Amino acid sequence: MAELVVIGGGLAGSEAAWQAAQRGIQVTLYEMRPDRLTPAHRTGDLAELVCSNSLGSNLVDRAPGLLKEELRRLGSLIMACADATAVPAGGALAVDRQAFARLVTRRIADHAHIHLRREEVKSIPRRTLTVIATGPLTSEALAAEIAALTGQEYLYFYDAMAPIVSYESIDLSRAFRASRYGRDSERDSEQNSGRRGGVGDQTGGVGEPPTSSSSSEGDYINCPMTGEEYDRFVDELLAAETISLRQFEQEDAKFFEACLPVEVIARRGREALAYGPLKPVGLVDPRTGKRPYAVVQLRQDNLAGTLYNMVGFQTNLRWGEQERVFRLIPGLERAEFVRFGQMHRNTFINSPALLRPTMQFKGRDDLFFGGQITGTEGYVGSTASGLVAGLNAARRMAGKPLIVFPPTTMLGALCRYVTSAEPESFQPMKPNFGLMPALERPVRRKRDRHRAYTQRALADLAAAIAGQVGDGSS
Ligand SMILES: Cc1cc2nc3c(=O)[nH]c(=O)nc-3n(C[C@H](O)[C@H](O)[C@H](O)COP(=O)(O)OP(=O)(O)OC[C@H]3O[C@@H](n4cnc5c(N)ncnc54)[C@H](O)[C@@H]3O)c2cc1C
């Protein structure tokens, strides 16, 4: 009998296997633990949470809370087990991690259509419907296979992510739009966000910035600094607390090669940043008519123009410290950090180049990817793409058209982002409202706006569930 193979019994793989099995598909789920542990996992349980026991906000009008609600409405195993093992955590959904992982394991093991095999998969099955959900710490043998399939330049081994701020929180009375020397869509090789751990690419990527909707004014938002502001910023940056890297990250020789964290550059000399990522050349502050002493550039991060990343600001500072120190930058005093910068080991593929929004591999119709390996970041983001991969793999086996969730849902917005972002500068992404299309009628107050996003998302999801979904079949 035809079966679906799911590789990896983490959050995404367990969800993918469950979704397919619930639709009557026979599933074999491979998990290499406990025989082979990853550097972060400690147990043999499926869906082990490797760090925090919090799955983030449970409030439905917050982006992570909305995603949870959407997953519940789609019959998510991970959400059902999380709800059943929740511990008090205010507006967040936190779980008893042991009870949670054991419950997921039991429900998978007890499912009549799932065969759980404790075995490392070292090669990608051929001519077999497969979901790969091996996560950020995919075993070496399989990672080499994935690299051979995708091309080595499309597989990365670590993240060095710059923070992303919401456009609406940038003070444009202090910051100004411009491209260096007035060139729009300029290339910014030396200031690129820098994340690149691909086996064949240790040089730091060269990124073509996405074209700004207002390119006549310049592609970048520039935060100008005086000499005094620069000095204060460097002082605070040097004094800020950093996260200590885990042993396995320190051992990875490739970890720091390609892109230095902004605080490490600052340690190389007082003016290192002013001659590096903060260099002001080719820029004139329209308010003073002069070249600033230093400039922090923000680059558009999504097509809607609601998110901007801090160019060259990959960092290992603690999140609270990032907020404190980066808000010293003129124009970012009230910045809302949609994503903080971070550096950690993270195996992921270049999904915009490789996947369809159905989570199907472009080069092989019977192969799907789900979870953090696709760039949907975090426990719930990983679960979400795992759900889509499992659901669509089941539909493919049943001969039904594949599903693309509407971009107005958080699930659809996340899948759309990771499969349509700029491949040159692609980085993993957590759920956030900035990924969604603008509301038809603008809503001024942030809280009301988020409520409107939520109402629209849940209505559109209901319509999608009722069968009015996009057809993503290949
Ligand atoms: C150190 C660290 C800390 C993190 N902390 C947080 C946090 O606090 N909050 C948060 O939201 N996210 C955190 N993350 C991200 C987190 O990993 C993801 O959110 C989530 O676990 C990803 O789910 P996944 O199913 O894609 O991968 P995983 O949960 O990692 O599951 C992948 C599974 O595949 C198995 N596997 C790997 N290779 C093979 C193979 N070849 N054959 C068979 N099985 C295989 C692994 O053993 C694992 O069980 C952290 C990640 C790391 C690395």
XYZ file of N, CA and C in Angstrom, residues 286-402:
351
model
N 18.856 65.600 4.539
C 18.140 66.768 3.983
C 17.844 67.845 5.025
N 17.846 67.469 6.306
C 17.542 68.472 7.333
C 18.722 69.403 7.591
N 19.960 68.888 7.418
C 21.144 69.707 7.689
C 21.868 70.100 6.400
N 21.569 69.365 5.323
C 22.289 69.592 4.069
C 23.708 69.045 4.126
N 24.028 68.273 5.156
C 25.405 67.780 5.322
C 25.438 66.260 5.384
N 26.654 65.738 5.178
C 26.851 64.302 5.360
C 26.898 64.018 6.854
N 26.098 63.063 7.335
C 26.140 62.748 8.769
C 27.472 62.111 9.150
N 27.742 62.030 10.442
C 28.974 61.392 10.914
C 28.921 59.875 10.654
N 27.754 59.312 10.876
C 27.545 57.882 10.623
C 26.067 57.684 10.296
N 25.767 56.590 9.611
C 24.375 56.337 9.215
C 24.036 54.858 9.409
N 22.912 54.613 10.066
C 22.382 53.251 10.115
C 21.335 53.155 9.011
N 21.508 52.185 8.112
C 20.552 52.054 7.016
C 19.533 50.958 7.315
N 18.298 51.223 6.933
C 17.219 50.239 7.076
C 16.744 49.874 5.677
N 16.629 48.589 5.454
C 16.246 48.127 4.119
C 14.885 47.443 4.171
N 14.065 47.733 3.183
C 12.725 47.135 3.115
C 12.840 45.613 3.139
N 11.979 44.966 3.933
C 12.121 43.528 4.128
C 10.970 42.735 3.534
N 9.843 43.371 3.258
C 8.730 42.630 2.647
C 8.102 43.502 1.574
N 7.363 42.849 0.684
C 6.808 43.584 -0.456
C 5.874 44.699 -0.014
N 5.144 44.453 1.068
C 4.181 45.457 1.528
C 4.867 46.699 2.100
N 6.173 46.591 2.383
C 6.889 47.748 2.923
C 6.562 48.032 4.373
N 6.072 47.039 5.099
C 5.724 47.250 6.501
C 6.868 46.860 7.441
N 7.886 46.173 6.910
C 8.999 45.719 7.742
C 10.318 46.212 7.158
N 11.232 46.603 8.038
C 12.558 47.050 7.596
C 13.634 46.365 8.436
N 14.676 45.840 7.764
C 15.767 45.249 8.541
C 16.921 46.229 8.676
N 17.679 46.059 9.761
C 18.798 46.959 10.056
C 20.030 46.399 9.349
N 20.465 47.081 8.311
C 21.501 46.532 7.430
C 22.832 46.362 8.184
N 23.371 45.161 8.122
C 24.675 44.895 8.731
C 24.635 44.730 10.238
N 23.443 44.613 10.815
C 23.311 44.576 12.274
C 23.106 43.173 12.829
N 23.672 42.147 12.177
C 23.615 40.832 12.795
C 24.304 40.939 14.154
N 23.718 40.316 15.142
C 24.193 40.570 16.501
C 23.907 39.403 17.426
N 24.672 39.391 18.491
C 24.508 38.359 19.502
C 24.133 38.990 20.855
N 23.719 40.259 20.808
C 23.305 40.945 22.044
C 22.029 40.306 22.596
N 21.877 40.324 23.932
C 20.612 39.870 24.532
C 19.481 40.732 23.982
N 18.262 40.133 23.887
C 17.154 40.849 23.252
C 16.831 42.161 23.957
N 16.827 42.165 25.290
C 16.534 43.396 26.028
C 17.589 44.451 25.738
N 18.819 44.021 25.592
C 19.920 44.945 25.303
C 19.789 45.518 23.889
N 19.317 44.689 22.952
C 19.113 45.195 21.589
C 18.110 46.340 21.610
N 17.032 46.120 22.365
C 15.995 47.161 22.444
C 16.597 48.440 23.020
N 17.344 48.284 24.126
C 17.905 49.445 24.828
C 18.936 50.167 23.952
N 19.874 49.434 23.394
C 20.986 50.073 22.672
C 20.537 50.568 21.294
N 19.758 49.770 20.579
C 19.400 50.175 19.215
C 18.378 51.319 19.211
N 17.684 51.490 20.331
C 16.772 52.643 20.399
C 17.523 53.960 20.617
N 18.850 53.878 20.807
C 19.657 55.105 20.864
C 19.876 55.674 19.462
N 19.582 54.861 18.454
C 19.806 55.307 17.073
C 18.709 56.312 16.695
N 19.103 57.504 16.209
C 18.102 58.517 15.858
C 17.082 57.968 14.853
N 15.817 58.112 15.175
C 14.747 57.591 14.317
C 14.202 56.264 14.829
N 14.979 55.599 15.691
C 14.529 54.297 16.205
C 14.189 54.365 17.699
N 14.005 55.567 18.225
C 13.756 55.733 19.662
C 12.549 54.933 20.129
N 11.563 54.785 19.236
C 10.334 54.058 19.620
C 10.143 52.829 18.742
N 11.251 52.301 18.264
C 11.161 51.183 17.310
C 10.481 49.975 17.926
N 9.615 49.345 17.136
C 9.012 48.071 17.530
C 9.825 46.976 16.830
N 10.449 46.112 17.627
C 11.283 45.056 17.048
C 10.413 43.840 16.749
N 10.153 43.632 15.466
C 9.345 42.492 15.031
C 10.179 41.215 15.142
N 11.455 41.347 14.938
C 12.370 40.225 15.146
C 13.687 40.794 15.684
N 14.233 40.124 16.690
C 15.538 40.551 17.191
C 16.630 39.849 16.400
N 17.803 40.451 16.400
C 18.936 39.814 15.760
C 19.373 38.612 16.583
N 19.911 37.611 15.928
C 20.421 36.468 16.672
C 21.391 35.664 15.818
N 22.217 34.914 16.496
C 23.148 34.034 15.799
C 23.046 32.664 16.434
N 22.716 31.680 15.675
C 22.708 30.321 16.206
C 22.743 29.320 15.073
N 23.057 28.113 15.449
C 23.106 27.074 14.433
C 21.691 26.817 13.933
N 21.520 26.742 12.656
C 20.182 26.619 12.092
C 20.303 26.118 10.659
N 19.930 24.878 10.441
C 19.955 24.357 9.073
C 18.643 24.764 8.409
N 18.739 25.488 7.314
C 17.513 25.810 6.580
C 17.814 26.001 5.107
N 16.774 25.796 4.307
C 16.938 25.895 2.862
C 16.461 27.259 2.375
N 16.863 27.592 1.172
C 16.402 28.849 0.580
C 15.017 28.604 -0.024
N 14.017 28.640 0.834
C 12.653 28.291 0.400
C 12.132 29.139 -0.760
N 12.414 30.458 -0.810
C 11.873 31.217 -1.941
C 12.358 30.668 -3.282
N 13.570 30.133 -3.300
C 14.083 29.596 -4.564
C 13.601 28.160 -4.795
N 13.240 27.461 -3.724
C 13.064 26.007 -3.851
C 11.639 25.495 -3.670
N 10.804 26.228 -2.938
C 9.487 25.684 -2.584
C 8.334 26.490 -3.164
N 7.210 25.786 -3.350
C 5.941 26.463 -3.667
C 5.242 26.774 -2.349
N 4.245 27.665 -2.358
C 3.558 27.991 -1.086
C 2.805 26.799 -0.486
N 2.719 25.719 -1.251
C 2.137 24.470 -0.733
C 3.160 23.686 0.089
N 4.404 24.194 0.175
C 5.536 23.537 0.839
C 6.082 22.362 0.005
N 5.744 22.393 -1.262
C 6.179 21.345 -2.184
C 7.485 21.791 -2.854
N 8.422 20.856 -2.967
C 9.707 21.144 -3.603
C 9.484 21.360 -5.102
N 10.033 22.458 -5.643
C 9.758 22.776 -7.051
C 10.318 21.714 -7.998
N 11.410 21.090 -7.569
C 12.071 20.140 -8.471
C 11.546 18.722 -8.370
N 10.631 18.467 -7.447
C 10.122 17.084 -7.298
C 8.751 17.153 -6.656
N 7.726 16.823 -7.414
C 6.352 17.040 -6.941
C 5.972 16.187 -5.745
N 6.673 15.063 -5.536
C 6.292 14.189 -4.416
C 7.154 14.436 -3.176
N 7.808 15.584 -3.144
C 8.651 15.905 -1.984
C 8.206 17.230 -1.364
N 8.004 17.208 -0.053
C 7.568 18.402 0.678
C 8.559 18.686 1.802
N 8.642 19.943 2.195
C 9.440 20.323 3.362
C 8.516 21.008 4.368
N 8.778 20.798 5.659
C 7.990 21.469 6.683
C 8.850 21.777 7.889
N 8.450 22.798 8.656
C 9.150 23.117 9.897
C 10.233 24.147 9.710
N 11.060 24.232 10.725
C 12.065 25.293 10.763
C 13.033 25.227 9.581
N 13.198 24.070 9.006
C 14.109 23.927 7.862
C 13.623 24.748 6.666
N 12.342 25.123 6.659
C 11.815 25.954 5.561
C 11.952 27.446 5.861
N 12.314 27.779 7.107
C 12.450 29.195 7.470
C 11.252 29.739 8.228
N 10.252 28.905 8.499
C 9.165 29.370 9.387
C 9.658 29.158 10.811
N 9.924 30.250 11.474
C 10.737 30.233 12.699
C 9.899 30.003 13.962
N 10.487 29.294 14.915
C 9.870 29.136 16.231
C 8.973 27.908 16.312
N 8.582 27.586 17.548
C 7.804 26.368 17.769
C 6.513 26.360 16.946
N 5.763 27.463 17.012
C 4.446 27.451 16.375
C 4.568 27.691 14.857
N 5.503 28.545 14.467
C 5.760 28.747 13.035
C 6.177 27.434 12.373
N 6.987 26.642 13.075
C 7.430 25.354 12.530
C 6.255 24.392 12.419
N 5.435 24.372 13.453
C 4.249 23.513 13.433
C 3.378 23.866 12.224
N 3.254 25.177 11.966
C 2.352 25.647 10.898
C 2.790 25.118 9.533
N 4.071 25.254 9.198
C 4.475 24.778 7.866
C 4.486 23.254 7.820
N 4.684 22.611 8.980
C 4.569 21.150 9.035
C 3.143 20.723 8.722
N 2.182 21.468 9.272
C 0.772 21.155 9.012
C 0.470 21.277 7.508
N 0.939 22.359 6.906
C 0.659 22.572 5.477
C 1.309 21.459 4.640
N 2.550 21.082 5.002
C 3.240 20.026 4.242
C 2.492 18.694 4.365
N 2.079 18.340 5.576
C 1.386 17.066 5.787
C 0.031 17.033 5.096
N -0.685 18.147 5.228
C -2.009 18.260 4.610
C -1.901 18.122 3.091
N -0.942 18.830 2.502
C -0.819 18.794 1.047
C -0.253 17.472 0.547
N 0.636 16.853 1.315
C 1.134 15.532 0.914
C -0.036 14.549 0.882
N -0.914 14.638 1.881
C -2.089 13.748 1.921
C -2.996 14.020 0.728
N -3.176 15.281 0.404
C -4.045 15.617 -0.728
C -3.445 15.126 -2.040
N -2.133 15.220 -2.133
C -1.497 14.714 -3.357
C -1.747 13.210 -3.495
N -1.601 12.491 -2.393
C -1.813 11.047 -2.465
C -3.270 10.728 -2.829
N -4.186 11.569 -2.346
C -5.609 11.328 -2.630
C -6.017 11.876 -3.997
N -5.067 12.465 -4.725
C -5.374 13.003 -6.050
C -6.179 14.291 -6.009
N -6.116 14.995 -4.868
C -6.871 16.256 -4.748
C -5.947 17.439 -5.025
N -6.521 18.600 -5.433
C -5.670 19.784 -5.624
C -5.038 20.224 -4.306
N -3.828 20.715 -4.392
C -3.145 21.152 -3.166
C -3.713 22.493 -2.705
